Short mmCIF file of C-alpha atoms and ligand atoms in Angstrom, two decimals:
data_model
loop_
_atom_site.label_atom_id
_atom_site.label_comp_id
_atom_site.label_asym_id
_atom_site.label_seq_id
_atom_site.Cartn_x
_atom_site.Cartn_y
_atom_site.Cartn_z
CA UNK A 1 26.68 -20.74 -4.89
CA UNK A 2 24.53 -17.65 -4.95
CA UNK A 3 23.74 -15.98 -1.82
CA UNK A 4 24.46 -12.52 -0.33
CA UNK A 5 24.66 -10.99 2.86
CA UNK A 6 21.18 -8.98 3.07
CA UNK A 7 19.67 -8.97 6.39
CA UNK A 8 15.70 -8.83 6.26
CA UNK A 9 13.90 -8.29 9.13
CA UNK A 10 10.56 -10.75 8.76
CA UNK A 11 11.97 -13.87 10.11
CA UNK A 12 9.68 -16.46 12.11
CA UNK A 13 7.10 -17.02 9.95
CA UNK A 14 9.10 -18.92 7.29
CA UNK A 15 10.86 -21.23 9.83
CA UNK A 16 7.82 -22.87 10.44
CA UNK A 17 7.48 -24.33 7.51
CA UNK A 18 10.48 -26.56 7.66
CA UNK A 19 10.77 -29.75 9.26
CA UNK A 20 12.78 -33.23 9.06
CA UNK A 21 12.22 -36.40 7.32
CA UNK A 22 14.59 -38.69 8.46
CA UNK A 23 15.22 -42.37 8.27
CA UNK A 24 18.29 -42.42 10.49
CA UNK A 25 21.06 -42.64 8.01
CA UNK A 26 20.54 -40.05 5.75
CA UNK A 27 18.26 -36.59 6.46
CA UNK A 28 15.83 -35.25 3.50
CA UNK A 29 14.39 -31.97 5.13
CA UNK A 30 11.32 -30.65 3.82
CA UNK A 31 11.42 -26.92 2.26
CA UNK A 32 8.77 -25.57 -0.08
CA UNK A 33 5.81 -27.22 -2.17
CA UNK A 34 4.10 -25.73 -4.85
CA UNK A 35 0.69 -25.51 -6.21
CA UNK A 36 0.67 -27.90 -8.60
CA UNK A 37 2.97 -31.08 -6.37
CA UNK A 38 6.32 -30.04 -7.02
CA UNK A 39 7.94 -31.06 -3.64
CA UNK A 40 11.61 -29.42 -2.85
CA UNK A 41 13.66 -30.77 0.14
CA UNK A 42 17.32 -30.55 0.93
CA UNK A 43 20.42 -32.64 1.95
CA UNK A 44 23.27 -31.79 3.51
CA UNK A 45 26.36 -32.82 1.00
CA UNK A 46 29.06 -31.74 3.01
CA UNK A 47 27.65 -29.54 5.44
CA UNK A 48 30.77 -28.47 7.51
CA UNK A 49 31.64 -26.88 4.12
CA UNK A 50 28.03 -25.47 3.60
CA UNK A 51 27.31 -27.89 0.52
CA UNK A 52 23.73 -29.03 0.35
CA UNK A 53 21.99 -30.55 -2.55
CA UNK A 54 18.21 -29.50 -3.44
CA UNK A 55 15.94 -32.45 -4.16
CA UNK A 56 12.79 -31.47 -6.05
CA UNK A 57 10.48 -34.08 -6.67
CA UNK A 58 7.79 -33.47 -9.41
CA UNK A 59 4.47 -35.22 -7.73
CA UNK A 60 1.71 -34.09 -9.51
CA UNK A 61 0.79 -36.19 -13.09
CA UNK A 62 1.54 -33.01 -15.37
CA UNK A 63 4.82 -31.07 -16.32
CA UNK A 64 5.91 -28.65 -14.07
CA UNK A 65 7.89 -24.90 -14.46
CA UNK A 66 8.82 -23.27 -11.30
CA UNK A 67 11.59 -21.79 -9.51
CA UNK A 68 12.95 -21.91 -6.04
CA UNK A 69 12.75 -18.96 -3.56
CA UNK A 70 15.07 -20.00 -0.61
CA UNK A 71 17.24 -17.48 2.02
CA UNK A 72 19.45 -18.47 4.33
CA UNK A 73 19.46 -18.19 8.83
CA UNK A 74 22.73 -17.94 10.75
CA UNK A 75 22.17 -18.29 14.18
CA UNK A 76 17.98 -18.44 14.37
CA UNK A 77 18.10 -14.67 12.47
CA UNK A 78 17.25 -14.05 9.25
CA UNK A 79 20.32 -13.54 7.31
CA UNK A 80 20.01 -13.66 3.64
CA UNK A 81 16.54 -12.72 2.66
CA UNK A 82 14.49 -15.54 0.43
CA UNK A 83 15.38 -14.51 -3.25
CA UNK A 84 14.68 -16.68 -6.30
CA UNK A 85 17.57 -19.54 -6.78
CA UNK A 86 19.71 -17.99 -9.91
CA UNK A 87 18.77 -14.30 -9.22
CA UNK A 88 22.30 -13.90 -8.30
CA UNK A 89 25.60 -14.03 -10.03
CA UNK A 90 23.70 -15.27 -13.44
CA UNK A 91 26.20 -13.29 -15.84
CA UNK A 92 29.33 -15.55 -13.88
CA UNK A 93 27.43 -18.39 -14.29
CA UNK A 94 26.74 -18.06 -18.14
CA UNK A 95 30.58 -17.23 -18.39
CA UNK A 96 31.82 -20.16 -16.14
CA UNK A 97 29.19 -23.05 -18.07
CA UNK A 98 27.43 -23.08 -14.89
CA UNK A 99 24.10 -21.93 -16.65
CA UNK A 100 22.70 -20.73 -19.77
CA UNK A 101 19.73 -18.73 -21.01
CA UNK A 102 17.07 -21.07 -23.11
CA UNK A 103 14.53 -20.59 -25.49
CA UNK A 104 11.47 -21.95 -26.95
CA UNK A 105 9.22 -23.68 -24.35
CA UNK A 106 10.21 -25.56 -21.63
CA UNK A 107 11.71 -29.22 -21.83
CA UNK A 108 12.01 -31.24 -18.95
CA UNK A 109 15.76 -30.95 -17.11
CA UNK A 110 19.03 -33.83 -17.88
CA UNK A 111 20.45 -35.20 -15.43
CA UNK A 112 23.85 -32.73 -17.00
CA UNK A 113 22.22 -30.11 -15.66
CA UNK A 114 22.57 -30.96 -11.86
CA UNK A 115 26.63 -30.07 -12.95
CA UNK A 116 26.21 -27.12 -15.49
CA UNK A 117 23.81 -25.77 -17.74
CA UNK A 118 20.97 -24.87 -15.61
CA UNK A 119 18.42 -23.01 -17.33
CA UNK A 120 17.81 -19.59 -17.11
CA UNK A 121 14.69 -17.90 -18.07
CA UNK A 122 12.98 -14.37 -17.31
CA UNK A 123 10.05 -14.23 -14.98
CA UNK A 124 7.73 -11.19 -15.88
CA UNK A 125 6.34 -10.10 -13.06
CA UNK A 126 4.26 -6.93 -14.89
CA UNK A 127 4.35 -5.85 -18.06
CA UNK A 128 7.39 -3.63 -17.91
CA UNK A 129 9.39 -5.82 -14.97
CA UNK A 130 11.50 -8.89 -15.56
CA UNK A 131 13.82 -10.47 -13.92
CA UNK A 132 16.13 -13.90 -14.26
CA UNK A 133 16.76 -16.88 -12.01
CA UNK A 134 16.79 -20.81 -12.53
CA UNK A 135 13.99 -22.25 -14.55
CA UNK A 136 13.05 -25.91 -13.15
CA UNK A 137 10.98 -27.84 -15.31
CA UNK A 138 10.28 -31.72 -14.40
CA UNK A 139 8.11 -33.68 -15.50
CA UNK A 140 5.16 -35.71 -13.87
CA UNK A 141 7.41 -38.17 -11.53
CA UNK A 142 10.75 -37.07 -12.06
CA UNK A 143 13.40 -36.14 -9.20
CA UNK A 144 16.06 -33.57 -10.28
CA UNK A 145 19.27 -32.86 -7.68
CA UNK A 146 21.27 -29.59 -7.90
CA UNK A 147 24.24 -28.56 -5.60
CA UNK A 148 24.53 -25.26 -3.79
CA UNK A 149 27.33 -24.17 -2.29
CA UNK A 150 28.05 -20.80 0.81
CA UNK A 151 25.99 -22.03 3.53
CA UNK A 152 29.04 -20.96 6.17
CA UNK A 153 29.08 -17.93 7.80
CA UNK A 154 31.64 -16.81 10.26
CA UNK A 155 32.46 -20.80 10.14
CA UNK A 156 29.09 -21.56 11.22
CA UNK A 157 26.65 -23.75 9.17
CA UNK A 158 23.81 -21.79 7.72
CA UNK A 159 20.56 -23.29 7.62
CA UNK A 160 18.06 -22.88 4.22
CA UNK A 161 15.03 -20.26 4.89
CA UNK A 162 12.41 -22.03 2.29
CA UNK A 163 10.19 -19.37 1.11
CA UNK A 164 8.55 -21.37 -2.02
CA UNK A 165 8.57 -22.90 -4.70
CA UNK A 166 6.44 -20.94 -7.60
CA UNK A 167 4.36 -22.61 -10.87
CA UNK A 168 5.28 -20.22 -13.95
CA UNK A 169 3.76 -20.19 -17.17
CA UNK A 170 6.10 -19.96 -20.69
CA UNK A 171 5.05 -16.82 -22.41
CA UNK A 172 7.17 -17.17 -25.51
CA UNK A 173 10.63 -16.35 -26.65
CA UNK A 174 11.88 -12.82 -26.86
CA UNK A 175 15.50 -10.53 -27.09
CA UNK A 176 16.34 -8.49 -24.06
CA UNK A 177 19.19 -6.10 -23.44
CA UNK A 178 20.75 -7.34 -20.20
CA UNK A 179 22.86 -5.06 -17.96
CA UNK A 180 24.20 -5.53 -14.74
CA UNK A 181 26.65 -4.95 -12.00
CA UNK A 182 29.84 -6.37 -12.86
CA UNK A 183 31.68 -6.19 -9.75
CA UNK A 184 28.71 -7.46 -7.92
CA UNK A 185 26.85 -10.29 -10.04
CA UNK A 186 30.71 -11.31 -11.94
CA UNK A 187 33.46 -10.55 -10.21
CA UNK A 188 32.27 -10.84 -6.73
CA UNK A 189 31.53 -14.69 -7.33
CA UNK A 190 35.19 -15.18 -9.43
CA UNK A 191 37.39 -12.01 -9.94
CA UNK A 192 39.43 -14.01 -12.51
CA UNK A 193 37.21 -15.27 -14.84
CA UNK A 194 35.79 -12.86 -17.60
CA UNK A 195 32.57 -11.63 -17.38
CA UNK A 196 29.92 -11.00 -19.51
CA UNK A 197 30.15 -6.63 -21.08
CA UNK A 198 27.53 -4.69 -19.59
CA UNK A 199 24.56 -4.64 -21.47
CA UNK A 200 24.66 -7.77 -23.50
CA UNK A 201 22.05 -9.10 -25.60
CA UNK A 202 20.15 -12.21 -25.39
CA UNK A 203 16.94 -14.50 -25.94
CA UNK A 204 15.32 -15.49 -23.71
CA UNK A 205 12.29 -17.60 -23.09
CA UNK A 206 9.79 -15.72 -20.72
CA UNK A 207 7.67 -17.03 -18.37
CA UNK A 208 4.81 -15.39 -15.95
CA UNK A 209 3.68 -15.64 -12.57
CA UNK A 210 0.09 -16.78 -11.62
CA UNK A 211 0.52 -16.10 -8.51
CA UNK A 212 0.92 -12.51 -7.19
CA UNK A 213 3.06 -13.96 -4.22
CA UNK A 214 6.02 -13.57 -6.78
CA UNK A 215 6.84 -9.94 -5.86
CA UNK A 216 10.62 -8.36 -7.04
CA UNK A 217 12.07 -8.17 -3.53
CA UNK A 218 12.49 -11.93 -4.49
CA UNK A 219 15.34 -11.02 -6.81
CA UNK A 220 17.34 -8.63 -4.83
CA UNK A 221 20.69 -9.41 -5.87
CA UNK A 222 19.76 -8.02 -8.91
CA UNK A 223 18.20 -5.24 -7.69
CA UNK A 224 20.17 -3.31 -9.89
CA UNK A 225 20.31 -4.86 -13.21
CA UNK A 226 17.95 -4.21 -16.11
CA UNK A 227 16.23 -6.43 -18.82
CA UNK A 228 14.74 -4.44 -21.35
CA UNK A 229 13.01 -6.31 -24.12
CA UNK A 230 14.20 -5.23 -27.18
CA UNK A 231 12.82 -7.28 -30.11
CA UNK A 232 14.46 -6.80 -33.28
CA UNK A 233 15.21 -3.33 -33.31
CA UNK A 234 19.46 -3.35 -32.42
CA UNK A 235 21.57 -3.63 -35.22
CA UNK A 236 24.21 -3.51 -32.33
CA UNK A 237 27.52 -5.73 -33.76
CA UNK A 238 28.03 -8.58 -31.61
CA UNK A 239 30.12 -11.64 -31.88
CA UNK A 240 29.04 -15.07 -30.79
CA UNK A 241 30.82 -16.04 -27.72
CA UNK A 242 31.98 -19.13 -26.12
CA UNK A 243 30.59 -19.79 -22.90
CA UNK A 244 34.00 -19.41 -21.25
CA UNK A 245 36.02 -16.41 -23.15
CA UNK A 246 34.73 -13.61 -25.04
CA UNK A 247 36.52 -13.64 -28.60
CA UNK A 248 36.91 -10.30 -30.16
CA UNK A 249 34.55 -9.25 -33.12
CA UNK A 250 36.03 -10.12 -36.70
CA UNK A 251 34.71 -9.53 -40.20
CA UNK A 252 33.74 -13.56 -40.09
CA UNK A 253 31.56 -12.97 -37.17
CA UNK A 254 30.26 -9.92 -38.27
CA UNK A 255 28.61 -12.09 -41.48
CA UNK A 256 27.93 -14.60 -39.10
CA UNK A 257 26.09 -12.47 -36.91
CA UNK A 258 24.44 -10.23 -38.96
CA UNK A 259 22.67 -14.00 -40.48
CA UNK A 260 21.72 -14.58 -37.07
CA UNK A 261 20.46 -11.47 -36.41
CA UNK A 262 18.12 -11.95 -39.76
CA UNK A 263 17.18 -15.37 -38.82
CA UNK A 264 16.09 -14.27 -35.08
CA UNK A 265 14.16 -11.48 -36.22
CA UNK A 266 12.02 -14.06 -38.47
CA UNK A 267 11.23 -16.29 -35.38
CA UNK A 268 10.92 -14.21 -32.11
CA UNK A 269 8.66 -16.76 -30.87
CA UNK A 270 10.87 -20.21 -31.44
CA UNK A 271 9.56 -23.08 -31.54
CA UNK A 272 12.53 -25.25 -30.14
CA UNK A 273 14.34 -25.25 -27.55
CA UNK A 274 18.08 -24.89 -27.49
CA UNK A 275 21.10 -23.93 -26.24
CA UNK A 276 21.40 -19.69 -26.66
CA UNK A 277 24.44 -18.21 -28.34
CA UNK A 278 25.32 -15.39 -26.06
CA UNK A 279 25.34 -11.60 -28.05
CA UNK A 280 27.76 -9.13 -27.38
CA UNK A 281 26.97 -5.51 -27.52
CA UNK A 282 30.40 -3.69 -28.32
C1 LIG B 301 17.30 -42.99 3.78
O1 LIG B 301 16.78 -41.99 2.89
C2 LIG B 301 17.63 -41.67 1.82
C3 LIG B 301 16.96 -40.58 0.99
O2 LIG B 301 16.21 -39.76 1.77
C4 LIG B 301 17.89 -42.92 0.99
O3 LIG B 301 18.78 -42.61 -0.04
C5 LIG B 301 18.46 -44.02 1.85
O4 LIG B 301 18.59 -45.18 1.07
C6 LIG B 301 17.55 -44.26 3.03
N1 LIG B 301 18.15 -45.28 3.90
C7 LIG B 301 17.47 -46.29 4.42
C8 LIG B 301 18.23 -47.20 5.29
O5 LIG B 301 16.27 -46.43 4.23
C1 LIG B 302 9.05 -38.30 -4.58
O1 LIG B 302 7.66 -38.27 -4.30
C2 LIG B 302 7.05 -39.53 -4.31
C3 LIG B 302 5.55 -39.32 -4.16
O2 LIG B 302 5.25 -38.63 -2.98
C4 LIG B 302 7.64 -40.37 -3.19
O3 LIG B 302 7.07 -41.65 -3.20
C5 LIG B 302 9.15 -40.48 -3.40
O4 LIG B 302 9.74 -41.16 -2.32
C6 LIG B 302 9.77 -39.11 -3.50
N1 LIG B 302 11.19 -39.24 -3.81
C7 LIG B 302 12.11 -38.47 -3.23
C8 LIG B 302 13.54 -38.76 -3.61
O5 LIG B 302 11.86 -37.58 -2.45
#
């Protein structure tokens, strides 16, 4: 579950947008489109515990790379402004196997990754500005369902704001130095698992934005966190980490590492696409 109580002010003009498909048994309600055909609609899973499931449904007859923009009403208001799906609590997530940073360019999701795994990539938004969420990709046909949890409020049921659904564009694969608000991306989502040090380093593949609607009010929750690309240039120790405990540094891993670190620096731009070993700094 990702969302966070922000209240925004520019409300109506979303709602609009939305509206019900329903065969009388089950409900499918429409939320965002994108440019290219990918359609995005949601069910309720259990919705007195604010558990819906997201339906996106590639159309179009070519692959698709987007992400989801989506906020959240309680009560007709505005209550959670639209941010990009994965924008918050991403270093939890990499810690708890819920997601994980890829690289290379993008292959189509598995149906695994409805449960854990989800990619995350970095939007680049100009050429100093990045920031992460969930990476979609589907390709021409396919239907991929993901779970999101926290839409209660006081008790009350809160209903999706759909802002879009955005086409992005893989860039290539580069190393950024990540750092973040632990209390409020980690700990605020589950105060007993570990979290991620702040900065850590990882690759990342990075995608842009055709279209200038994607602005950086769309990943508030991490308002305050930082990607920095950093090539090749830290000869920072690290130790490779499992996805659920950080192990301390020995002199293994330090050989280890320092062979990734050589065999990184020789393909910034990878080729394949696989699962990311996640770098510590210190
Ligand atoms: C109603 O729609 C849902 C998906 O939107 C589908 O799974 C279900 O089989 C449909 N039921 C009937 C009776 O058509
Ligand atoms: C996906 O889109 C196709 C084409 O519009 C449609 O026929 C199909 O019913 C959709 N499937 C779901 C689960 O929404």
């Amino acid at each position: 579950m990702a969302l966070k109580l922000i209240i925004f002010l520019f409300t109506l003009h979303y709602v609009v947008l939305c509206f019900a498909l329903s065969n009388g048994t089950s409900t499918s309600y429409f939320c965002a489109s994108s440019s290219s055909g990918v359609v995005v609609s949601y069910e309720w899973v259990e919705k007195d515990k604010g558990i819906l499931s997201w339906v996106m449904n590639n159309t179009a007859n070519t692959v698709s790379t987007f992400i989801l923009v989506r906020g959240a009403i309680y009560q007709d208001t505005e209550l959670i402004g639209p941010y990009a799906f994965g924008a918050a609590y991403y270093p939890a997530y990499i810690y708890n196997g819920l997601a994980q940073y890829f690289q290379g360019p993008p292959v189509t999701l598995q149906e695994y990754q409805s449960s854990g795994a989800t990619p995350l990539g970095m939007v680049q938004l100009d050429s100093q500005q990045f920031w992460t969420s969930f990476v979609f990709t589907l390709s021409p046909g396919q239907i991929f369902r993901i779970e999101e949890a926290g839409y209660l409020y006081n008790g009350d049921v809160l209903i999706p704001e759909c802002q879009g659904v955005y086409e992005l564009s893989y860039q290539g694969t580069f190393n950024f130095q990540i750092s973040y608000s632990i209390a409020e991306q980690c700990q605020a989502f589950d105060d007993v698992q570990p979290c991620p040090p702040s900065p850590f380093s990882m690759g990342s593949a990075v995608y842009s934005v055709p279209s200038s609607s994607v602005v950086s009010s769309m990943f508030l929750p991490s308002l305050d966190d930082r990607f920095q690309m950093t090539f090749c240039t830290s000869d920072a120790l690290f130790s490779l980490a499992s996805r659920r405990k950080a192990i301390p540094k020995s002199t293994d891993q330090r050989e280890s590492s320092a062979l990734y670190r050589k065999e990184k620096c020789r393909t910034s731009h990878l080729g394949s696409y696989h699962r990311n070993p996640i770098l510590l700094i210190r």
